Short mmCIF file of C-alpha atoms and ligand atoms in Angstrom, two decimals:
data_model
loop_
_atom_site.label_atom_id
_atom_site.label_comp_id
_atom_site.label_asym_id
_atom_site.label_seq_id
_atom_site.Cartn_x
_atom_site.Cartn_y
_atom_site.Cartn_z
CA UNK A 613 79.62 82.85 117.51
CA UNK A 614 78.29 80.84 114.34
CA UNK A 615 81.73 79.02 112.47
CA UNK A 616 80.20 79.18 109.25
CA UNK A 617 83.60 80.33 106.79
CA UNK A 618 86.46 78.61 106.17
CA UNK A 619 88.08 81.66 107.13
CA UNK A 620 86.35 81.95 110.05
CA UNK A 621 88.94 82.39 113.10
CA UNK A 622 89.35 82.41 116.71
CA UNK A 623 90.78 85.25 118.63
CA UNK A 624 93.46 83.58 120.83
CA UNK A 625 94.20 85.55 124.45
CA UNK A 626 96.44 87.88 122.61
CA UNK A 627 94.11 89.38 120.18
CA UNK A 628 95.94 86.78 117.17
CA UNK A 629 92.95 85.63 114.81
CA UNK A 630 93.80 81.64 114.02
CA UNK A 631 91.75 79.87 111.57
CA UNK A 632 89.46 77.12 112.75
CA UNK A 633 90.41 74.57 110.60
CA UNK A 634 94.09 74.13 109.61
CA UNK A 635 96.08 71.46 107.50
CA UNK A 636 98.47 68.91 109.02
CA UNK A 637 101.32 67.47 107.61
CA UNK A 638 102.16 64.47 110.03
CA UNK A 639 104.05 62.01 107.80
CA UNK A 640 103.57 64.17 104.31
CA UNK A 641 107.49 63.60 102.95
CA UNK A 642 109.66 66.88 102.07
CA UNK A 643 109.27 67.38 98.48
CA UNK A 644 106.97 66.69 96.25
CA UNK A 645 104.54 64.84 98.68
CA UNK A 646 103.96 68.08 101.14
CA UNK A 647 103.99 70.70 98.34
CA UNK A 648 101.49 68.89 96.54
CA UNK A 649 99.18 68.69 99.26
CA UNK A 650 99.42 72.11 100.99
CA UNK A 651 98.67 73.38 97.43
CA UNK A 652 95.85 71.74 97.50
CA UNK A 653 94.67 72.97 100.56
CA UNK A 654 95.23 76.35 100.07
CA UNK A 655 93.51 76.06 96.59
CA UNK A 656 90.90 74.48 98.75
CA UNK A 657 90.66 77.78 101.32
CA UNK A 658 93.00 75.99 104.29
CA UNK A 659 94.57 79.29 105.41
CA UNK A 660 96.18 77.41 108.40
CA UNK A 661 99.20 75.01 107.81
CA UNK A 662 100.49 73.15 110.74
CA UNK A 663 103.97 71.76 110.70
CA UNK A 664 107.02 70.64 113.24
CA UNK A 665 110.55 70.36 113.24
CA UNK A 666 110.27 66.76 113.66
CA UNK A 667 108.03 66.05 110.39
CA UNK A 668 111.30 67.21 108.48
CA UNK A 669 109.08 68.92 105.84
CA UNK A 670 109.16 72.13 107.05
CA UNK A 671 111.28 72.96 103.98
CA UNK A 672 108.41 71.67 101.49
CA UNK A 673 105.53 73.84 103.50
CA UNK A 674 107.63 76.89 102.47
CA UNK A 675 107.96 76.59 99.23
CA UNK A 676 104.39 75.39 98.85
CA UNK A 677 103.33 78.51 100.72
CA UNK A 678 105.39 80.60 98.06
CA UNK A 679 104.55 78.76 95.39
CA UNK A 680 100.35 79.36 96.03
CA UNK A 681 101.25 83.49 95.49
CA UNK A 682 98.77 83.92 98.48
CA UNK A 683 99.84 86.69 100.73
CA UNK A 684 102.11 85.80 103.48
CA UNK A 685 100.01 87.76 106.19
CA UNK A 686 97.16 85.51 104.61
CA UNK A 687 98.20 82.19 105.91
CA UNK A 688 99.12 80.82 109.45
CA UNK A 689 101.22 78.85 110.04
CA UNK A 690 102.14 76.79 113.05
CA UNK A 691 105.31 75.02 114.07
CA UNK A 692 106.44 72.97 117.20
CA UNK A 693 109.79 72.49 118.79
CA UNK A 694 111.20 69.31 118.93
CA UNK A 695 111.82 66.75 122.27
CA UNK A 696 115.33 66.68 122.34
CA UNK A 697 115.91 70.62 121.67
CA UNK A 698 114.02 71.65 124.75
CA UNK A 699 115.81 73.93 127.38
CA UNK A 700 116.60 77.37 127.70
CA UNK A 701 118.31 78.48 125.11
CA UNK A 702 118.11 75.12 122.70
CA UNK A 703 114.45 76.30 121.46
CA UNK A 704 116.12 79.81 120.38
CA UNK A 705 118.75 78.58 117.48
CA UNK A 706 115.87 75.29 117.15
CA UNK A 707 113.23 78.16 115.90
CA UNK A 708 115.81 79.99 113.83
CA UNK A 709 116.67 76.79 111.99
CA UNK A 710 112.45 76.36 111.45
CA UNK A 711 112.30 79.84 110.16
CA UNK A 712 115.09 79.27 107.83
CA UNK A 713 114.05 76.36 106.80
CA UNK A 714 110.23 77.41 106.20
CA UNK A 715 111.91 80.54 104.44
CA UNK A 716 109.68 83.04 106.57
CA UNK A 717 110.90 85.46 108.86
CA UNK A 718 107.93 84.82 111.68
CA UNK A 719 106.28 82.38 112.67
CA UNK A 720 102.43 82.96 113.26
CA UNK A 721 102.28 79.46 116.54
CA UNK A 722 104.89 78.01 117.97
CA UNK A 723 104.31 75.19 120.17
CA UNK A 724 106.07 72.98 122.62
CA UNK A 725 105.49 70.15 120.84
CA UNK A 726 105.17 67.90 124.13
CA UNK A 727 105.71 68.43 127.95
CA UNK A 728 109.36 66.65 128.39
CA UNK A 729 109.75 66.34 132.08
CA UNK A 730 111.66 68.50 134.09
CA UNK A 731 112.55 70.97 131.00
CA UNK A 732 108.92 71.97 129.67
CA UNK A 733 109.15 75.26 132.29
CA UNK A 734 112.82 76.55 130.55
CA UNK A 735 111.56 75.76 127.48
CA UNK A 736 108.31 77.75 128.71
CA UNK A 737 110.55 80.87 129.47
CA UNK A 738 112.43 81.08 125.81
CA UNK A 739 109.37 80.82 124.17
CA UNK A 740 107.92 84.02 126.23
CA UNK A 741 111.14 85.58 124.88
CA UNK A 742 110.75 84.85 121.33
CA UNK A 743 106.93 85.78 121.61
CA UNK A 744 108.53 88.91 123.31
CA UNK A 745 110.90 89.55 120.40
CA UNK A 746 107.94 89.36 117.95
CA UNK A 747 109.08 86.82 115.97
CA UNK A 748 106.52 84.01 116.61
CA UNK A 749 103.00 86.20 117.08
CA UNK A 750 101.81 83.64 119.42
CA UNK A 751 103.30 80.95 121.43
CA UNK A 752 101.58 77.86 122.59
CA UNK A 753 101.68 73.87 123.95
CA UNK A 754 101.19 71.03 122.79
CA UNK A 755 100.05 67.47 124.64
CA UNK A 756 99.80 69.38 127.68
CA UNK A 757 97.46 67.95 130.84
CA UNK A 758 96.24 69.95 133.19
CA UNK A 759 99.53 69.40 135.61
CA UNK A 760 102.13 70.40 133.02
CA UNK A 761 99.82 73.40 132.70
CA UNK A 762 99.69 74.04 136.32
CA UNK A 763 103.06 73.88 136.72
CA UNK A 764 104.11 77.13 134.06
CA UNK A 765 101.25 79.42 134.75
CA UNK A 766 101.88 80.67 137.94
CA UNK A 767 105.20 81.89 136.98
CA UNK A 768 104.11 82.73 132.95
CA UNK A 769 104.68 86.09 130.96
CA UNK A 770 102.48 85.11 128.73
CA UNK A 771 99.54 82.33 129.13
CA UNK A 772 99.97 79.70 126.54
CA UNK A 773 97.54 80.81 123.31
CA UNK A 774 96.76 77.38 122.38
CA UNK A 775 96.85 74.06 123.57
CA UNK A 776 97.03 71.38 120.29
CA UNK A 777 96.00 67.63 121.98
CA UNK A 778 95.04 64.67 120.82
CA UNK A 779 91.12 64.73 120.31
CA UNK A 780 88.11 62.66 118.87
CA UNK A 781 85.40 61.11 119.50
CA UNK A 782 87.08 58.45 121.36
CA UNK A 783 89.15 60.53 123.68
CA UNK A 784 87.07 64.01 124.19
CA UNK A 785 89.37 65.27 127.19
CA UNK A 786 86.19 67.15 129.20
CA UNK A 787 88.27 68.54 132.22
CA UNK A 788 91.24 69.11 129.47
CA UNK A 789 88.90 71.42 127.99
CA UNK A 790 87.43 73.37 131.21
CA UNK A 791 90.87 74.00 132.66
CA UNK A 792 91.90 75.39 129.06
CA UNK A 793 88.96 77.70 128.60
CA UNK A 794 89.21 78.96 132.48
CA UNK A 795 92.43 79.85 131.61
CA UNK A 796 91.84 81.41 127.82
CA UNK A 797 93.50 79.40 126.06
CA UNK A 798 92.34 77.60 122.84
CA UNK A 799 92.64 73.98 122.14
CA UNK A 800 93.33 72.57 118.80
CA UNK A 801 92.69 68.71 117.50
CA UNK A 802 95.26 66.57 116.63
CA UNK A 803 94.63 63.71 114.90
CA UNK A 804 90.94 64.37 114.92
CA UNK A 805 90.21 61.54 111.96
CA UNK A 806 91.83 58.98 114.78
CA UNK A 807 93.88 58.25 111.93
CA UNK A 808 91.07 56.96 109.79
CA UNK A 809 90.67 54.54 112.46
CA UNK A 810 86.68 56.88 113.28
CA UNK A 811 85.74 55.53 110.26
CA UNK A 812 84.66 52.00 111.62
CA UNK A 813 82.39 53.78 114.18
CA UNK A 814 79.08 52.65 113.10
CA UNK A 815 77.54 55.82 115.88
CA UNK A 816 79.29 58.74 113.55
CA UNK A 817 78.11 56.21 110.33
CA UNK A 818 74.84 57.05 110.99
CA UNK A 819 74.69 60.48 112.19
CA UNK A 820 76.77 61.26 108.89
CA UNK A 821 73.93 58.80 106.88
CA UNK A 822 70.84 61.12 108.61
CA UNK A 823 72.60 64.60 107.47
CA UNK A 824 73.73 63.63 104.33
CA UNK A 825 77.45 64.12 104.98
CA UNK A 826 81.14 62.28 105.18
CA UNK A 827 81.92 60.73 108.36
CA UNK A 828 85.49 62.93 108.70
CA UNK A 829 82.79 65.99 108.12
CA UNK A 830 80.71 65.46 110.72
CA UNK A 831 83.58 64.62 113.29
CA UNK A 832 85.40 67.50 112.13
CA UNK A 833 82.25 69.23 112.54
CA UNK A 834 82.09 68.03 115.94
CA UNK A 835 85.36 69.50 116.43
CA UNK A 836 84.30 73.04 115.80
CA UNK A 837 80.76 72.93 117.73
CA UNK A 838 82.75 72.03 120.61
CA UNK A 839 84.87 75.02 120.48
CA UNK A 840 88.19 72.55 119.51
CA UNK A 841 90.15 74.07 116.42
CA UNK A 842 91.01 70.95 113.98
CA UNK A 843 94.03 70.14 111.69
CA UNK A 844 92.74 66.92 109.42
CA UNK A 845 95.66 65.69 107.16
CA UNK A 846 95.04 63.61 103.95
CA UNK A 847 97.36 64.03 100.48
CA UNK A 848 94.22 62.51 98.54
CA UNK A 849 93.32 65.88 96.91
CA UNK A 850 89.69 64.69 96.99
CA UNK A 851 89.97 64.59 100.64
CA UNK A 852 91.20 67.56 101.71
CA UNK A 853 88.50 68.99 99.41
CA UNK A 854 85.52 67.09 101.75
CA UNK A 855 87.27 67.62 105.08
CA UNK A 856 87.27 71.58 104.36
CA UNK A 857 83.26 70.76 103.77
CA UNK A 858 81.81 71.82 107.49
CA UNK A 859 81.23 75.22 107.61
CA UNK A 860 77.43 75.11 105.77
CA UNK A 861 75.87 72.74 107.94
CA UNK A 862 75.39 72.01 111.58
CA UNK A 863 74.81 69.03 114.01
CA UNK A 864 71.97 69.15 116.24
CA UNK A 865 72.64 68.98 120.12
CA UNK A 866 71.36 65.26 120.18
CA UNK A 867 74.01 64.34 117.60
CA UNK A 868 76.42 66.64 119.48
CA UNK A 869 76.03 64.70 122.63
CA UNK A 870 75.66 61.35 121.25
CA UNK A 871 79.34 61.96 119.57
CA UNK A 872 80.44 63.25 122.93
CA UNK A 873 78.88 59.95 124.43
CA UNK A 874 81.53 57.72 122.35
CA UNK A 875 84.49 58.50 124.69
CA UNK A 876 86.56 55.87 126.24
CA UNK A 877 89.93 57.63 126.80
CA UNK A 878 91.40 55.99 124.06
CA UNK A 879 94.87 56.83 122.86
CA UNK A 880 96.00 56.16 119.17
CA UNK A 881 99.55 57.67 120.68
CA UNK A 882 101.65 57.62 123.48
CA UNK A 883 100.59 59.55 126.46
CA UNK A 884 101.11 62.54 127.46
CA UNK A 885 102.95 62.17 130.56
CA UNK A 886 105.43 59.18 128.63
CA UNK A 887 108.30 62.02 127.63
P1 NDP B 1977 94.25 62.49 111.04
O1 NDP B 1977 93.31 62.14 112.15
O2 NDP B 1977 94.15 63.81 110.39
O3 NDP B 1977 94.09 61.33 109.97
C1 NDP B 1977 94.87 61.27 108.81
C2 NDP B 1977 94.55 59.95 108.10
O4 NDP B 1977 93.19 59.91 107.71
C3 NDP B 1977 95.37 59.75 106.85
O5 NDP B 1977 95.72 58.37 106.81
C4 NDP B 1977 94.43 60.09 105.72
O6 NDP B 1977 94.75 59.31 104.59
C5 NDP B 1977 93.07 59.73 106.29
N1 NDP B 1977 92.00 60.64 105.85
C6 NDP B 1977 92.00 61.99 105.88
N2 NDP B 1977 90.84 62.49 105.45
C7 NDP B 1977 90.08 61.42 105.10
C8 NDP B 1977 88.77 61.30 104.58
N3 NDP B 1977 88.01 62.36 104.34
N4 NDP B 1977 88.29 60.05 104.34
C9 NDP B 1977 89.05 58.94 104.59
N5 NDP B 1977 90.31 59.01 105.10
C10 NDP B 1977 90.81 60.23 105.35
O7 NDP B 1977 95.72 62.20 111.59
P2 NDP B 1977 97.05 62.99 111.92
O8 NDP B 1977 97.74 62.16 112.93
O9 NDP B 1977 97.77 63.35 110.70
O10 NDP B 1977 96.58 64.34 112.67
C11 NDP B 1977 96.34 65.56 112.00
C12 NDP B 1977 97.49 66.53 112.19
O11 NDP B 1977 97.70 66.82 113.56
C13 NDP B 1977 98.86 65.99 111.76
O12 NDP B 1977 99.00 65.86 110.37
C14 NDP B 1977 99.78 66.96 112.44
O13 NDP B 1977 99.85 68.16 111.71
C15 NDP B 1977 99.07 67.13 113.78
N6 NDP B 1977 99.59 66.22 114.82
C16 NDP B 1977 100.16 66.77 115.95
C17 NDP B 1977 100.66 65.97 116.96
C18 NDP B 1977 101.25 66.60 118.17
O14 NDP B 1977 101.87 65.88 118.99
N7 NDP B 1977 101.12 67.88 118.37
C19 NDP B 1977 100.65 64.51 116.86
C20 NDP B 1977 100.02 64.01 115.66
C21 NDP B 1977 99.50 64.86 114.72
P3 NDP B 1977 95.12 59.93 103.14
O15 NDP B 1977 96.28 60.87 103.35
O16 NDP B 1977 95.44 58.72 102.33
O17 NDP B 1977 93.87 60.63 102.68
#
């Protein structure tokens, strides 16, 4: 299906629409700092705001999201459980305290932030029960290969919606991607600007030179051609303007592939497997 909306979504394997491109909030600071820029992106059409217990701003997204007077049901927004409150019954009272905090009374994602060994599968089972309960629409991973995934879904309730993993243009996770779409679940970009770090690519340079756009819009385009949901952060109001920029044009499959071409498995953070 063409992405060509800002408020285009995807259907996630429990009928849940989630917008394509979201807003992260890595490093924004409670207070002014995270208000100021999810106001911005929801003036700018963002209608997904990711968060996570351990950005400690979770407080700020709230109020930003009642200060914008946009409909609750109209925004979604996505939250992860911390490392160190994985278990199973630690995630329960950890995604009260995010709701409180946040000041909503669901959540629309929440994700296991990362795959802490031997307690991601407990973890797995309270999150079936809050999905269960109705209080988080959809549940979800995050930082998840395909052997933390093999190890919950033979014994899941419910198939984790979304899978959010590092991905750029330097680390494009192919068999990631397969074994997530077998299985119906969506993956989401994290960190898809590498940090700013894409900017230097003189590939991406060009591609962006030939179709008269940004480099961060044509690797968040990238993103979305390749069936990846994609959360860019910036508090440069400017910037979150030009990143929401990539649903009215489209990158040819020779562009496509020669972005896909850049990969070198190249982590700007820790690995997966590391917690
Ligand atoms: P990004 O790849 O989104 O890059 C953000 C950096 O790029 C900032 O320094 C920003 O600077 C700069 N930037 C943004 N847009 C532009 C632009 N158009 N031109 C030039 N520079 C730009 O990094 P993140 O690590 O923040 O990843 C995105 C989101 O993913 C996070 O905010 C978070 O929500 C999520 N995440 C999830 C993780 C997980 O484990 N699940 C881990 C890490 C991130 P400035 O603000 O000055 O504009």
């Amino acid at each position: 299906m063409p992405i060509n909306s800002i408020s285009d979504c995807v259907t996630l394997n429990n009928g849940v629409r989630m917008p394509w491109l979201g807003f992260g909030t890595f490093q924004v600071k409670d207070g002014d700092e995270v208000e100021q820029a999810v106001l911005w992106a929801l003036e700018a059409g963002y209608r997904g705001i990711d968060t996570a217990e351990t950005y400690r701003n979770e407080g700020g997204v709230g109020r930003a999201i009642r200060r914008s007077g946009i409909p609750r049901d109209e925004i979604f927004v996505t939250t992860k459980l911390s490392m160190d409150r994985m278990g199973r019954s630690e995630p329960l009272k950890a995604f009260d305290d995010s709701l409180r905090l946040l000041g909503l009374d669901y959540i629309d994602l929440y994700l296991v932030h990362r795959a802490v060994k031997g307690k991601y599968p407990q973890t797995w089972k309270a999150f079936e029960r809050i999905c269960r309960d109705g209080r988080a629409r959809a549940v979800g991973v995050s930082n998840f290969l395909i052997h933390h995934l093999e190890d919950i879904l033979p014994d899941a309730e419910f198939v984790p919606a979304v899978n959010q993993i590092e991905y750029h243009p330097y680390l494009t996770e192919k068999e990631l991607l397969g074994f997530c779409a077998e299985h119906g679940i969506v993956c989401q970009a994290w960190s898809p600007l590498q940090r700013g770090k894409i900017f230097a690519d003189e590939t991406i340079a060009a591609i962006a030179k030939k179709v008269g756009r940004t480099t961060a819009q044509v690797v968040l385009r990238w993103n979305l051609q390749n069936g990846v949901m994609t959360i860019p952060r910036s508090v440069k109001r400017e910037r979150i303007i030009e990143n929401a920029g990539i649903f009215d044009f489209g990158l040819s499959d020779g562009d496509m592939a020669a972005i896909d071409a850049l990969n070198r498995d190249f982590r700007i953070s820790s690995h997966p497997d590391d917690y």
